[in-house]
Amino acid sequence: VAASVVEIGGLKIAKEDVVRDDPTNNVPDAIFTKLGMQLHRRDKHPIGILKNAIYEYFDKNYSNKFEKFDNLCPIVSVKANFDDVLVPADHVSRSDNDTYYVDSQTVLRCHTSAHQAELLRRGCTHFLVTGDVYRRDSIDSTHYPVFHQMEGVHVFSPDDWGSSRVDATSYATQDLKACLEGAVEMRWVDTYFPFTNPSFELEIFFQEKWLEVLGCGVMEQEILKRSGKTDNSAWAFGLGLERLAMVLFDIPDIRLFWSTDERFTSQFAKGELGVKFKPFSKFPPCYKDMSFWISDSFTENNLCEVVRGIAGDLVEEVRLIDSFTNEKGMTSHCYRIAYRSMERSLTDEEINDLQNHGIVC
Ligand code: PHE
């Protein structure tokens, strides 16, 4: 049973402050219970271990130390999350299909970039911000509605690039890539973010797939200018900690990070990198197919939220396996839901009960 008050960064937040009657509120109880868990602040948790290792990397490679923030409140204004980083008014990430709204002006941050502008305004020029971030999304082994990011920002002044023969943007691009190129098999992909230009994604190869672990780029001048920095250039990155931790520790499923099972937690007791996770036996999955007619307002994220609300962490994957449109233009979808417990074998009956109970509610 979840506590109805959580403490984050010295602030006490009651459930009613987050899960409310407000017409724009779409934060379910299951998400509220994740606030204040702060996996990234546990030294014996893979996410905390990874954070500490990256801190060390930055301390070793940069003489002027990066300032570190890991206790900034995840409940932020729409302005901080979107406007301050130049996300256009009609950008999809603002929709309530993608983002958790507490009310029309307040969200659960969907990225740690939500803190860029505030920290620049405070005068910070080198910083790392680590925290839990929240996104409505589909369900599979590498997606979970709560995950952890680390934001890095490095602001340069004319002195920095003046002695090199390249312009400010090329200088920041080169420094950024050199800073991040490292141990794992990886590739750079050009991409678009409203707040950086040029923008790149870093992908790593894992479980036969290229996985995006990091977005980055040279910060838009407009953001620096609005924070009172007119002569500077800067790079910024946002690193997804779960996915990198999955690769480094051989963790096969993103739900494991939330496990309190001793067979998981005890394996990281040393608080060190280099440990390979030894899976405890995988229990058999239970599959259920479900077809239904969809209306124009149907979205997969909404379906996943309903499934997660009923099944919690028993749901492993929700996958569209068939779609068909009849002569009248009506479309039906068939989804295959994979249920699997990390701790025990599930019975067909209990999953039927679970699904029927959900339908009755
Ligand atoms: N905020 C972006 C995301 O969450 C990542 C990013 C951070 C990209 C900083 C560029 C610069 O996807």
mmCIF file of C-alpha atoms and ligand atoms in Angstrom:
data_model
loop_
_atom_site.group_PDB
_atom_site.id
_atom_site.type_symbol
_atom_site.label_atom_id
_atom_site.label_comp_id
_atom_site.label_asym_id
_atom_site.label_seq_id
_atom_site.Cartn_x
_atom_site.Cartn_y
_atom_site.Cartn_z
ATOM 1 C CA VAL A 1 0.000 0.000 0.000
ATOM 2 C CA ALA A 2 1.454 3.322 -1.059
ATOM 3 C CA ALA A 3 2.149 6.097 1.369
ATOM 4 C CA SER A 4 -0.116 9.041 0.623
ATOM 5 C CA VAL A 5 2.587 11.589 1.378
ATOM 6 C CA VAL A 6 6.027 11.538 -0.241
ATOM 7 C CA GLU A 7 9.021 13.676 0.519
ATOM 8 C CA ILE A 8 11.106 14.975 -2.366
ATOM 9 C CA GLY A 9 13.932 17.396 -1.908
ATOM 10 C CA GLY A 10 12.701 18.330 1.556
ATOM 11 C CA LEU A 11 9.214 18.996 0.205
ATOM 12 C CA LYS A 12 6.227 17.042 1.487
ATOM 13 C CA ILE A 13 3.810 16.180 -1.296
ATOM 14 C CA ALA A 14 0.410 14.653 -0.575
ATOM 15 C CA LYS A 15 -1.327 12.309 -2.968
ATOM 16 C CA GLU A 16 -4.156 14.828 -3.366
ATOM 17 C CA ASP A 17 -1.621 17.367 -4.624
ATOM 18 C CA VAL A 18 -0.754 15.100 -7.535
ATOM 19 C CA VAL A 19 -3.685 12.755 -8.210
ATOM 20 C CA ARG A 20 -6.595 15.177 -8.285
ATOM 21 C CA ASP A 21 -10.021 15.917 -9.606
ATOM 22 C CA ASP A 22 -8.698 18.555 -11.994
ATOM 23 C CA PRO A 23 -10.099 17.867 -15.497
ATOM 24 C CA THR A 24 -6.615 17.869 -17.030
ATOM 25 C CA ASN A 25 -5.149 15.498 -14.430
ATOM 26 C CA ASN A 26 -4.097 12.155 -15.903
ATOM 27 C CA VAL A 27 -1.756 10.888 -13.191
ATOM 28 C CA PRO A 28 -2.912 7.441 -12.020
ATOM 29 C CA ASP A 29 -2.216 6.087 -8.511
ATOM 30 C CA ALA A 30 0.350 3.665 -9.918
ATOM 31 C CA ILE A 31 2.445 6.612 -11.085
ATOM 32 C CA PHE A 32 2.008 8.622 -7.903
ATOM 33 C CA THR A 33 3.519 5.751 -5.927
ATOM 34 C CA LYS A 34 6.743 6.101 -7.931
ATOM 35 C CA LEU A 35 7.303 9.724 -6.872
ATOM 36 C CA GLY A 36 9.983 9.995 -4.236
ATOM 37 C CA MET A 37 11.361 6.468 -4.831
ATOM 38 C CA GLN A 38 14.591 8.028 -6.145
ATOM 39 C CA LEU A 39 16.308 4.870 -7.389
ATOM 40 C CA HIS A 40 19.114 7.146 -8.617
ATOM 41 C CA ARG A 41 19.999 8.108 -5.046
ATOM 42 C CA ARG A 42 20.569 4.542 -3.858
ATOM 43 C CA ASP A 43 24.249 3.615 -3.915
ATOM 44 C CA LYS A 44 23.463 -0.101 -4.094
ATOM 45 C CA HIS A 45 21.001 0.055 -6.942
ATOM 46 C CA PRO A 46 22.137 -0.264 -10.575
ATOM 47 C CA ILE A 47 20.753 3.187 -11.396
ATOM 48 C CA GLY A 48 22.574 4.766 -8.431
ATOM 49 C CA ILE A 49 25.769 2.845 -9.233
ATOM 50 C CA LEU A 50 25.645 4.097 -12.819
ATOM 51 C CA LYS A 51 25.067 7.679 -11.678
ATOM 52 C CA ASN A 52 28.060 7.491 -9.352
ATOM 53 C CA ALA A 53 30.244 6.023 -12.113
ATOM 54 C CA ILE A 54 29.310 8.847 -14.509
ATOM 55 C CA TYR A 55 29.986 11.410 -11.781
ATOM 56 C CA GLU A 56 33.456 9.910 -11.408
ATOM 57 C CA TYR A 57 34.024 10.012 -15.152
ATOM 58 C CA PHE A 58 33.202 13.721 -15.239
ATOM 59 C CA ASP A 59 35.295 14.485 -12.156
ATOM 60 C CA LYS A 60 38.264 12.718 -13.695
ATOM 61 C CA ASN A 61 38.015 14.195 -17.192
ATOM 62 C CA TYR A 62 37.109 17.793 -16.430
ATOM 63 C CA SER A 63 39.240 19.971 -14.267
ATOM 64 C CA ASN A 64 36.460 22.402 -13.506
ATOM 65 C CA LYS A 65 34.022 20.140 -11.739
ATOM 66 C CA PHE A 66 30.464 19.691 -12.922
ATOM 67 C CA GLU A 67 27.933 20.755 -10.306
ATOM 68 C CA LYS A 68 25.606 17.883 -9.448
ATOM 69 C CA PHE A 69 21.892 17.980 -8.767
ATOM 70 C CA ASP A 70 19.937 14.815 -8.012
ATOM 71 C CA ASN A 71 17.153 16.010 -5.765
ATOM 72 C CA LEU A 72 15.215 18.526 -7.876
ATOM 73 C CA CYS A 73 11.454 18.077 -7.661
ATOM 74 C CA PRO A 74 9.986 16.117 -10.609
ATOM 75 C CA ILE A 75 6.765 18.133 -10.459
ATOM 76 C CA VAL A 76 7.492 21.129 -12.681
ATOM 77 C CA SER A 77 5.667 23.871 -14.560
ATOM 78 C CA VAL A 78 4.624 23.481 -18.190
ATOM 79 C CA LYS A 79 6.840 26.501 -18.765
ATOM 80 C CA ALA A 80 9.953 24.790 -17.392
ATOM 81 C CA ASN A 81 9.271 21.459 -19.091
ATOM 82 C CA PHE A 82 8.377 22.855 -22.515
ATOM 83 C CA ASP A 83 8.397 26.661 -23.048
ATOM 84 C CA ASP A 84 11.843 27.299 -21.557
ATOM 85 C CA VAL A 85 13.412 24.721 -23.878
ATOM 86 C CA LEU A 86 11.595 26.076 -26.935
ATOM 87 C CA VAL A 87 9.214 23.142 -27.450
ATOM 88 C CA PRO A 88 6.620 24.530 -29.909
ATOM 89 C CA ALA A 89 3.033 25.008 -28.695
ATOM 90 C CA ASP A 90 1.763 22.252 -31.018
ATOM 91 C CA HIS A 91 4.538 19.699 -30.400
ATOM 92 C CA VAL A 92 3.212 16.144 -29.765
ATOM 93 C CA SER A 93 5.217 15.742 -26.575
ATOM 94 C CA ARG A 94 2.924 18.344 -24.937
ATOM 95 C CA SER A 95 -0.200 16.241 -25.502
ATOM 96 C CA ASP A 96 -1.867 14.470 -22.608
ATOM 97 C CA ASN A 97 -1.298 11.283 -24.569
ATOM 98 C CA ASP A 98 2.439 11.609 -23.972
ATOM 99 C CA THR A 99 2.778 13.627 -20.774
ATOM 100 C CA TYR A 100 1.390 13.329 -17.243
ATOM 101 C CA TYR A 101 -0.431 16.522 -16.277
ATOM 102 C CA VAL A 102 -1.085 17.390 -12.636
ATOM 103 C CA ASP A 103 -3.130 20.368 -13.812
ATOM 104 C CA SER A 104 -3.089 22.541 -16.919
ATOM 105 C CA GLN A 105 0.064 24.397 -15.762
ATOM 106 C CA THR A 106 1.929 21.562 -14.031
ATOM 107 C CA VAL A 107 3.403 18.274 -15.247
ATOM 108 C CA LEU A 108 5.571 15.407 -14.062
ATOM 109 C CA ARG A 109 8.773 16.315 -15.919
ATOM 110 C CA CYS A 110 9.168 14.266 -19.096
ATOM 111 C CA HIS A 111 12.886 15.023 -19.290
ATOM 112 C CA THR A 112 15.604 16.477 -17.112
ATOM 113 C CA SER A 113 15.926 19.269 -19.695
ATOM 114 C CA ALA A 114 13.116 20.851 -17.644
ATOM 115 C CA HIS A 115 15.857 22.183 -15.334
ATOM 116 C CA GLN A 116 18.210 23.643 -17.962
ATOM 117 C CA ALA A 117 16.903 27.188 -18.046
ATOM 118 C CA GLU A 118 16.474 27.551 -14.293
ATOM 119 C CA LEU A 119 20.056 26.444 -13.620
ATOM 120 C CA LEU A 120 21.476 28.635 -16.398
ATOM 121 C CA ARG A 121 19.614 31.581 -14.881
ATOM 122 C CA ARG A 122 21.174 30.736 -11.519
ATOM 123 C CA GLY A 123 24.565 31.104 -13.220
ATOM 124 C CA CYS A 124 25.542 27.423 -13.481
ATOM 125 C CA THR A 125 27.832 26.680 -16.431
ATOM 126 C CA HIS A 126 28.776 23.000 -15.903
ATOM 127 C CA PHE A 127 26.162 20.742 -14.426
ATOM 128 C CA LEU A 128 24.641 17.294 -14.264
ATOM 129 C CA VAL A 129 20.983 16.858 -13.294
ATOM 130 C CA THR A 130 19.824 13.338 -12.465
ATOM 131 C CA GLY A 131 16.231 12.426 -11.801
ATOM 132 C CA ASP A 132 13.161 10.343 -12.422
ATOM 133 C CA VAL A 133 11.208 11.323 -15.559
ATOM 134 C CA TYR A 134 7.687 10.373 -16.559
ATOM 135 C CA ARG A 135 6.201 9.516 -19.950
ATOM 136 C CA ARG A 136 3.041 7.829 -21.121
ATOM 137 C CA ASP A 137 4.199 5.198 -23.576
ATOM 138 C CA SER A 138 3.770 1.714 -24.995
ATOM 139 C CA ILE A 139 4.799 -1.391 -23.009
ATOM 140 C CA ASP A 140 7.732 -3.713 -23.685
ATOM 141 C CA SER A 141 10.998 -4.818 -22.093
ATOM 142 C CA THR A 142 12.731 -1.456 -22.606
ATOM 143 C CA HIS A 143 9.856 0.950 -21.877
ATOM 144 C CA TYR A 144 8.466 1.893 -18.487
ATOM 145 C CA PRO A 145 6.429 5.040 -17.717
ATOM 146 C CA VAL A 146 8.985 6.122 -15.127
ATOM 147 C CA PHE A 147 12.674 6.068 -15.924
ATOM 148 C CA HIS A 148 15.795 8.032 -15.054
ATOM 149 C CA GLN A 149 17.782 10.554 -17.014
ATOM 150 C CA MET A 150 20.952 12.463 -16.490
ATOM 151 C CA GLU A 151 21.203 15.868 -18.113
ATOM 152 C CA GLY A 152 24.610 17.332 -18.778
ATOM 153 C CA VAL A 153 25.199 20.948 -19.768
ATOM 154 C CA HIS A 154 28.494 22.638 -20.511
ATOM 155 C CA VAL A 155 28.585 26.357 -21.372
ATOM 156 C CA PHE A 156 31.664 27.750 -23.156
ATOM 157 C CA SER A 157 32.913 31.318 -23.464
ATOM 158 C CA PRO A 158 34.760 32.953 -26.367
ATOM 159 C CA ASP A 159 38.036 32.202 -24.528
ATOM 160 C CA ASP A 160 37.383 28.495 -24.948
ATOM 161 C CA TRP A 161 36.892 28.393 -28.711
ATOM 162 C CA GLY A 162 38.919 31.527 -29.518
ATOM 163 C CA SER A 163 42.253 29.717 -29.706
ATOM 164 C CA SER A 164 40.864 26.868 -31.836
ATOM 165 C CA ARG A 165 40.287 27.473 -35.523
ATOM 166 C CA VAL A 166 36.612 26.466 -35.504
ATOM 167 C CA ASP A 167 33.449 28.439 -34.755
ATOM 168 C CA ALA A 168 31.566 28.186 -31.460
ATOM 169 C CA THR A 169 29.095 25.559 -32.679
ATOM 170 C CA SER A 170 31.721 23.242 -34.158
ATOM 171 C CA TYR A 171 33.800 23.640 -31.038
ATOM 172 C CA ALA A 172 30.888 22.632 -28.793
ATOM 173 C CA THR A 173 29.957 19.740 -31.140
ATOM 174 C CA GLN A 174 33.472 18.326 -31.081
ATOM 175 C CA ASP A 175 33.798 18.652 -27.325
ATOM 176 C CA LEU A 176 30.390 17.016 -26.825
ATOM 177 C CA LYS A 177 31.175 13.985 -28.984
ATOM 178 C CA ALA A 178 34.619 13.524 -27.475
ATOM 179 C CA CYS A 179 33.056 13.675 -24.033
ATOM 180 C CA LEU A 180 30.566 10.900 -24.750
ATOM 181 C CA GLU A 181 32.375 8.468 -27.005
ATOM 182 C CA GLY A 182 33.329 5.551 -24.814
ATOM 183 C CA ALA A 183 33.263 1.853 -24.092
ATOM 184 C CA VAL A 184 30.076 0.396 -25.581
ATOM 185 C CA GLU A 185 29.287 -0.320 -29.248
ATOM 186 C CA MET A 186 27.521 2.817 -30.346
ATOM 187 C CA ARG A 187 26.571 5.046 -33.248
ATOM 188 C CA TRP A 188 25.578 8.679 -33.740
ATOM 189 C CA VAL A 189 22.306 9.492 -35.506
ATOM 190 C CA ASP A 190 21.297 12.986 -36.637
ATOM 191 C CA THR A 191 17.983 14.035 -35.170
ATOM 192 C CA TYR A 192 15.854 17.006 -34.170
ATOM 193 C CA PHE A 193 15.174 18.586 -30.760
ATOM 194 C CA PRO A 194 13.565 21.996 -30.382
ATOM 195 C CA PHE A 195 16.254 23.064 -27.926
ATOM 196 C CA THR A 196 19.470 22.036 -29.713
ATOM 197 C CA ASN A 197 21.011 22.516 -33.149
ATOM 198 C CA PRO A 198 22.713 20.454 -34.431
ATOM 199 C CA SER A 199 21.071 17.540 -32.574
ATOM 200 C CA PHE A 200 22.209 13.941 -32.272
ATOM 201 C CA GLU A 201 21.135 10.693 -30.739
ATOM 202 C CA LEU A 202 23.524 8.130 -29.397
ATOM 203 C CA GLU A 203 22.393 4.565 -29.890
ATOM 204 C CA ILE A 204 23.866 1.411 -28.431
ATOM 205 C CA PHE A 205 23.497 -2.157 -29.650
ATOM 206 C CA PHE A 206 21.552 -4.333 -27.217
ATOM 207 C CA GLN A 207 19.486 -7.520 -27.548
ATOM 208 C CA GLU A 208 19.844 -7.389 -31.351
ATOM 209 C CA LYS A 209 18.479 -3.850 -31.555
ATOM 210 C CA TRP A 210 19.871 -0.320 -31.704
ATOM 211 C CA LEU A 211 18.518 1.439 -28.620
ATOM 212 C CA GLU A 212 18.410 5.179 -28.148
ATOM 213 C CA VAL A 213 20.130 6.020 -24.862
ATOM 214 C CA LEU A 214 20.935 9.656 -25.243
ATOM 215 C CA GLY A 215 19.810 12.834 -26.998
ATOM 216 C CA CYS A 216 22.156 15.766 -27.243
ATOM 217 C CA GLY A 217 23.285 18.765 -29.229
ATOM 218 C CA VAL A 218 24.501 22.319 -29.237
ATOM 219 C CA MET A 219 22.108 24.454 -27.212
ATOM 220 C CA GLU A 220 19.933 26.938 -29.107
ATOM 221 C CA GLN A 221 21.317 30.471 -28.665
ATOM 222 C CA GLU A 222 17.827 31.643 -27.705
ATOM 223 C CA ILE A 223 17.921 29.580 -24.478
ATOM 224 C CA LEU A 224 21.292 31.020 -23.505
ATOM 225 C CA LYS A 225 20.186 34.533 -24.428
ATOM 226 C CA ARG A 226 17.032 34.313 -22.317
ATOM 227 C CA SER A 227 19.211 33.250 -19.396
ATOM 228 C CA GLY A 228 21.387 36.312 -19.818
ATOM 229 C CA LYS A 229 24.268 34.588 -21.655
ATOM 230 C CA THR A 230 24.811 36.473 -24.890
ATOM 231 C CA ASP A 231 28.390 35.563 -25.865
ATOM 232 C CA ASN A 232 28.386 31.877 -25.099
ATOM 233 C CA SER A 233 27.973 28.525 -26.714
ATOM 234 C CA ALA A 234 26.937 25.331 -24.932
ATOM 235 C CA TRP A 235 26.285 21.665 -25.367
ATOM 236 C CA ALA A 236 23.675 19.613 -23.556
ATOM 237 C CA PHE A 237 22.797 15.952 -23.351
ATOM 238 C CA GLY A 238 20.065 13.862 -21.763
ATOM 239 C CA LEU A 239 21.080 10.300 -20.947
ATOM 240 C CA GLY A 240 18.572 7.519 -20.206
ATOM 241 C CA LEU A 241 20.057 5.624 -17.266
ATOM 242 C CA GLU A 242 17.932 2.441 -17.388
ATOM 243 C CA ARG A 243 18.909 1.500 -20.901
ATOM 244 C CA LEU A 244 22.589 2.035 -20.320
ATOM 245 C CA ALA A 245 22.344 0.096 -17.047
ATOM 246 C CA MET A 246 20.612 -2.756 -18.896
ATOM 247 C CA VAL A 247 23.616 -3.017 -21.171
ATOM 248 C CA LEU A 248 26.289 -2.597 -18.497
ATOM 249 C CA PHE A 249 24.775 -4.994 -15.966
ATOM 250 C CA ASP A 250 23.068 -7.403 -18.419
ATOM 251 C CA ILE A 251 19.650 -6.622 -16.982
ATOM 252 C CA PRO A 252 17.083 -8.108 -19.390
ATOM 253 C CA ASP A 253 13.881 -6.325 -18.356
ATOM 254 C CA ILE A 254 13.260 -2.726 -17.307
ATOM 255 C CA ARG A 255 10.733 -3.778 -14.640
ATOM 256 C CA LEU A 256 13.545 -5.369 -12.616
ATOM 257 C CA PHE A 257 14.805 -1.935 -11.529
ATOM 258 C CA TRP A 258 11.680 -1.629 -9.392
ATOM 259 C CA SER A 259 11.945 -5.115 -7.925
ATOM 260 C CA THR A 260 12.311 -5.452 -4.186
ATOM 261 C CA ASP A 261 13.064 -9.167 -4.607
ATOM 262 C CA GLU A 262 16.207 -10.012 -2.708
ATOM 263 C CA ARG A 263 17.453 -12.108 -5.615
ATOM 264 C CA PHE A 264 17.711 -8.838 -7.553
ATOM 265 C CA THR A 265 18.753 -6.306 -4.932
ATOM 266 C CA SER A 266 21.436 -8.476 -3.303
ATOM 267 C CA GLN A 267 23.384 -8.718 -6.549
ATOM 268 C CA PHE A 268 24.270 -5.014 -6.411
ATOM 269 C CA ALA A 269 25.190 -4.891 -2.731
ATOM 270 C CA LYS A 270 28.792 -3.948 -3.505
ATOM 271 C CA GLY A 271 27.706 -0.744 -5.195
ATOM 272 C CA GLU A 272 30.134 -1.311 -8.039
ATOM 273 C CA LEU A 273 30.119 -1.424 -11.811
ATOM 274 C CA GLY A 274 31.292 -4.600 -13.536
ATOM 275 C CA VAL A 275 28.758 -6.925 -11.934
ATOM 276 C CA LYS A 276 26.806 -9.006 -14.461
ATOM 277 C CA PHE A 277 23.284 -9.734 -13.369
ATOM 278 C CA LYS A 278 22.553 -13.450 -12.959
ATOM 279 C CA PRO A 279 18.935 -13.920 -13.948
ATOM 280 C CA PHE A 280 16.830 -15.985 -11.641
ATOM 281 C CA SER A 281 14.817 -18.419 -13.695
ATOM 282 C CA LYS A 282 12.388 -16.765 -16.047
ATOM 283 C CA PHE A 283 8.858 -17.833 -15.264
ATOM 284 C CA PRO A 284 6.549 -18.733 -18.136
ATOM 285 C CA PRO A 285 4.505 -15.980 -19.760
ATOM 286 C CA CYS A 286 0.743 -16.034 -20.079
ATOM 287 C CA TYR A 287 -0.563 -14.545 -23.335
ATOM 288 C CA LYS A 288 -3.977 -13.037 -23.892
ATOM 289 C CA ASP A 289 -5.196 -11.741 -27.223
ATOM 290 C CA MET A 290 -7.816 -9.063 -27.257
ATOM 291 C CA SER A 291 -9.598 -7.498 -30.251
ATOM 292 C CA PHE A 292 -11.860 -4.506 -30.294
ATOM 293 C CA TRP A 293 -13.189 -1.809 -32.590
ATOM 294 C CA ILE A 294 -11.402 1.461 -32.166
ATOM 295 C CA SER A 295 -12.711 5.019 -32.384
ATOM 296 C CA ASP A 296 -10.760 8.020 -33.699
ATOM 297 C CA SER A 297 -9.655 8.914 -30.192
ATOM 298 C CA PHE A 298 -8.031 5.528 -29.527
ATOM 299 C CA THR A 299 -4.311 5.619 -28.699
ATOM 300 C CA GLU A 300 -1.966 2.820 -27.764
ATOM 301 C CA ASN A 301 -0.642 4.825 -24.815
ATOM 302 C CA ASN A 302 -4.156 5.036 -23.346
ATOM 303 C CA LEU A 303 -4.614 1.289 -23.754
ATOM 304 C CA CYS A 304 -1.269 0.673 -22.064
ATOM 305 C CA GLU A 305 -2.216 2.919 -19.161
ATOM 306 C CA VAL A 306 -5.404 0.896 -18.620
ATOM 307 C CA VAL A 307 -3.498 -2.395 -18.831
ATOM 308 C CA ARG A 308 -0.816 -1.157 -16.436
ATOM 309 C CA GLY A 309 -3.518 0.151 -14.077
ATOM 310 C CA ILE A 310 -5.039 -3.320 -13.855
ATOM 311 C CA ALA A 311 -2.011 -5.590 -14.135
ATOM 312 C CA GLY A 312 0.732 -3.416 -12.648
ATOM 313 C CA ASP A 313 4.179 -4.908 -13.201
ATOM 314 C CA LEU A 314 2.770 -8.275 -14.287
ATOM 315 C CA VAL A 315 2.472 -6.908 -17.820
ATOM 316 C CA GLU A 316 5.573 -7.465 -19.897
ATOM 317 C CA GLU A 317 4.485 -6.393 -23.357
ATOM 318 C CA VAL A 318 1.476 -5.031 -25.223
ATOM 319 C CA ARG A 319 1.843 -5.624 -28.939
ATOM 320 C CA LEU A 320 -0.430 -4.904 -31.896
ATOM 321 C CA ILE A 321 -0.603 -8.162 -33.864
ATOM 322 C CA ASP A 322 -3.424 -7.427 -36.286
ATOM 323 C CA SER A 323 -5.418 -4.520 -37.612
ATOM 324 C CA PHE A 324 -8.257 -4.619 -40.068
ATOM 325 C CA THR A 325 -10.711 -2.137 -41.568
ATOM 326 C CA ASN A 326 -14.108 -3.244 -42.903
ATOM 327 C CA GLU A 327 -16.082 -1.851 -45.884
ATOM 328 C CA LYS A 328 -17.798 0.640 -43.564
ATOM 329 C CA GLY A 329 -14.424 2.051 -42.580
ATOM 330 C CA MET A 330 -14.500 0.679 -39.040
ATOM 331 C CA THR A 331 -11.125 -0.482 -37.760
ATOM 332 C CA SER A 332 -10.486 -3.282 -35.337
ATOM 333 C CA HIS A 333 -7.225 -3.955 -33.530
ATOM 334 C CA CYS A 334 -5.964 -7.159 -32.048
ATOM 335 C CA TYR A 335 -3.427 -6.795 -29.238
ATOM 336 C CA ARG A 336 -1.420 -9.570 -27.664
ATOM 337 C CA ILE A 337 -0.776 -8.912 -23.992
ATOM 338 C CA ALA A 338 2.099 -10.838 -22.439
ATOM 339 C CA TYR A 339 1.839 -11.272 -18.677
ATOM 340 C CA ARG A 340 4.840 -12.559 -16.800
ATOM 341 C CA SER A 341 5.820 -12.315 -13.178
ATOM 342 C CA MET A 342 9.441 -11.825 -12.194
ATOM 343 C CA GLU A 343 8.888 -13.986 -9.137
ATOM 344 C CA ARG A 344 6.501 -16.875 -9.867
ATOM 345 C CA SER A 345 4.501 -18.759 -12.466
ATOM 346 C CA LEU A 346 1.166 -17.184 -13.306
ATOM 347 C CA THR A 347 -1.901 -19.322 -13.857
ATOM 348 C CA ASP A 348 -4.270 -18.814 -16.724
ATOM 349 C CA GLU A 349 -7.152 -18.523 -14.244
ATOM 350 C CA GLU A 350 -5.630 -15.726 -12.266
ATOM 351 C CA ILE A 351 -4.973 -13.740 -15.441
ATOM 352 C CA ASN A 352 -8.535 -14.326 -16.614
ATOM 353 C CA ASP A 353 -9.728 -13.087 -13.229
ATOM 354 C CA LEU A 354 -7.472 -10.100 -13.453
ATOM 355 C CA GLN A 355 -8.746 -9.198 -16.921
ATOM 356 C CA ASN A 356 -12.408 -9.778 -16.072
ATOM 357 C CA HIS A 357 -12.131 -7.841 -12.858
ATOM 358 C CA GLY A 358 -10.630 -4.963 -14.816
ATOM 359 C CA ILE A 359 -13.515 -5.056 -17.267
ATOM 360 C CA VAL A 360 -16.107 -5.103 -14.477
ATOM 361 C CA CYS A 361 -14.517 -2.094 -12.743
HETATM 362 N N1 PHE B 1 15.535 16.066 -23.367
HETATM 363 C C1 PHE B 1 15.800 15.179 -24.475
HETATM 364 C C2 PHE B 1 14.945 13.904 -24.295
HETATM 365 O O1 PHE B 1 14.492 13.618 -23.252
HETATM 366 C C3 PHE B 1 17.249 14.768 -24.523
HETATM 367 C C4 PHE B 1 18.195 15.929 -24.787
HETATM 368 C C5 PHE B 1 18.766 16.636 -23.730
HETATM 369 C C6 PHE B 1 18.473 16.313 -26.084
HETATM 370 C C7 PHE B 1 19.639 17.680 -23.974
HETATM 371 C C8 PHE B 1 19.352 17.364 -26.340
HETATM 372 C C9 PHE B 1 19.927 18.037 -25.266
HETATM 373 O O2 PHE B 1 14.726 13.169 -25.238
#
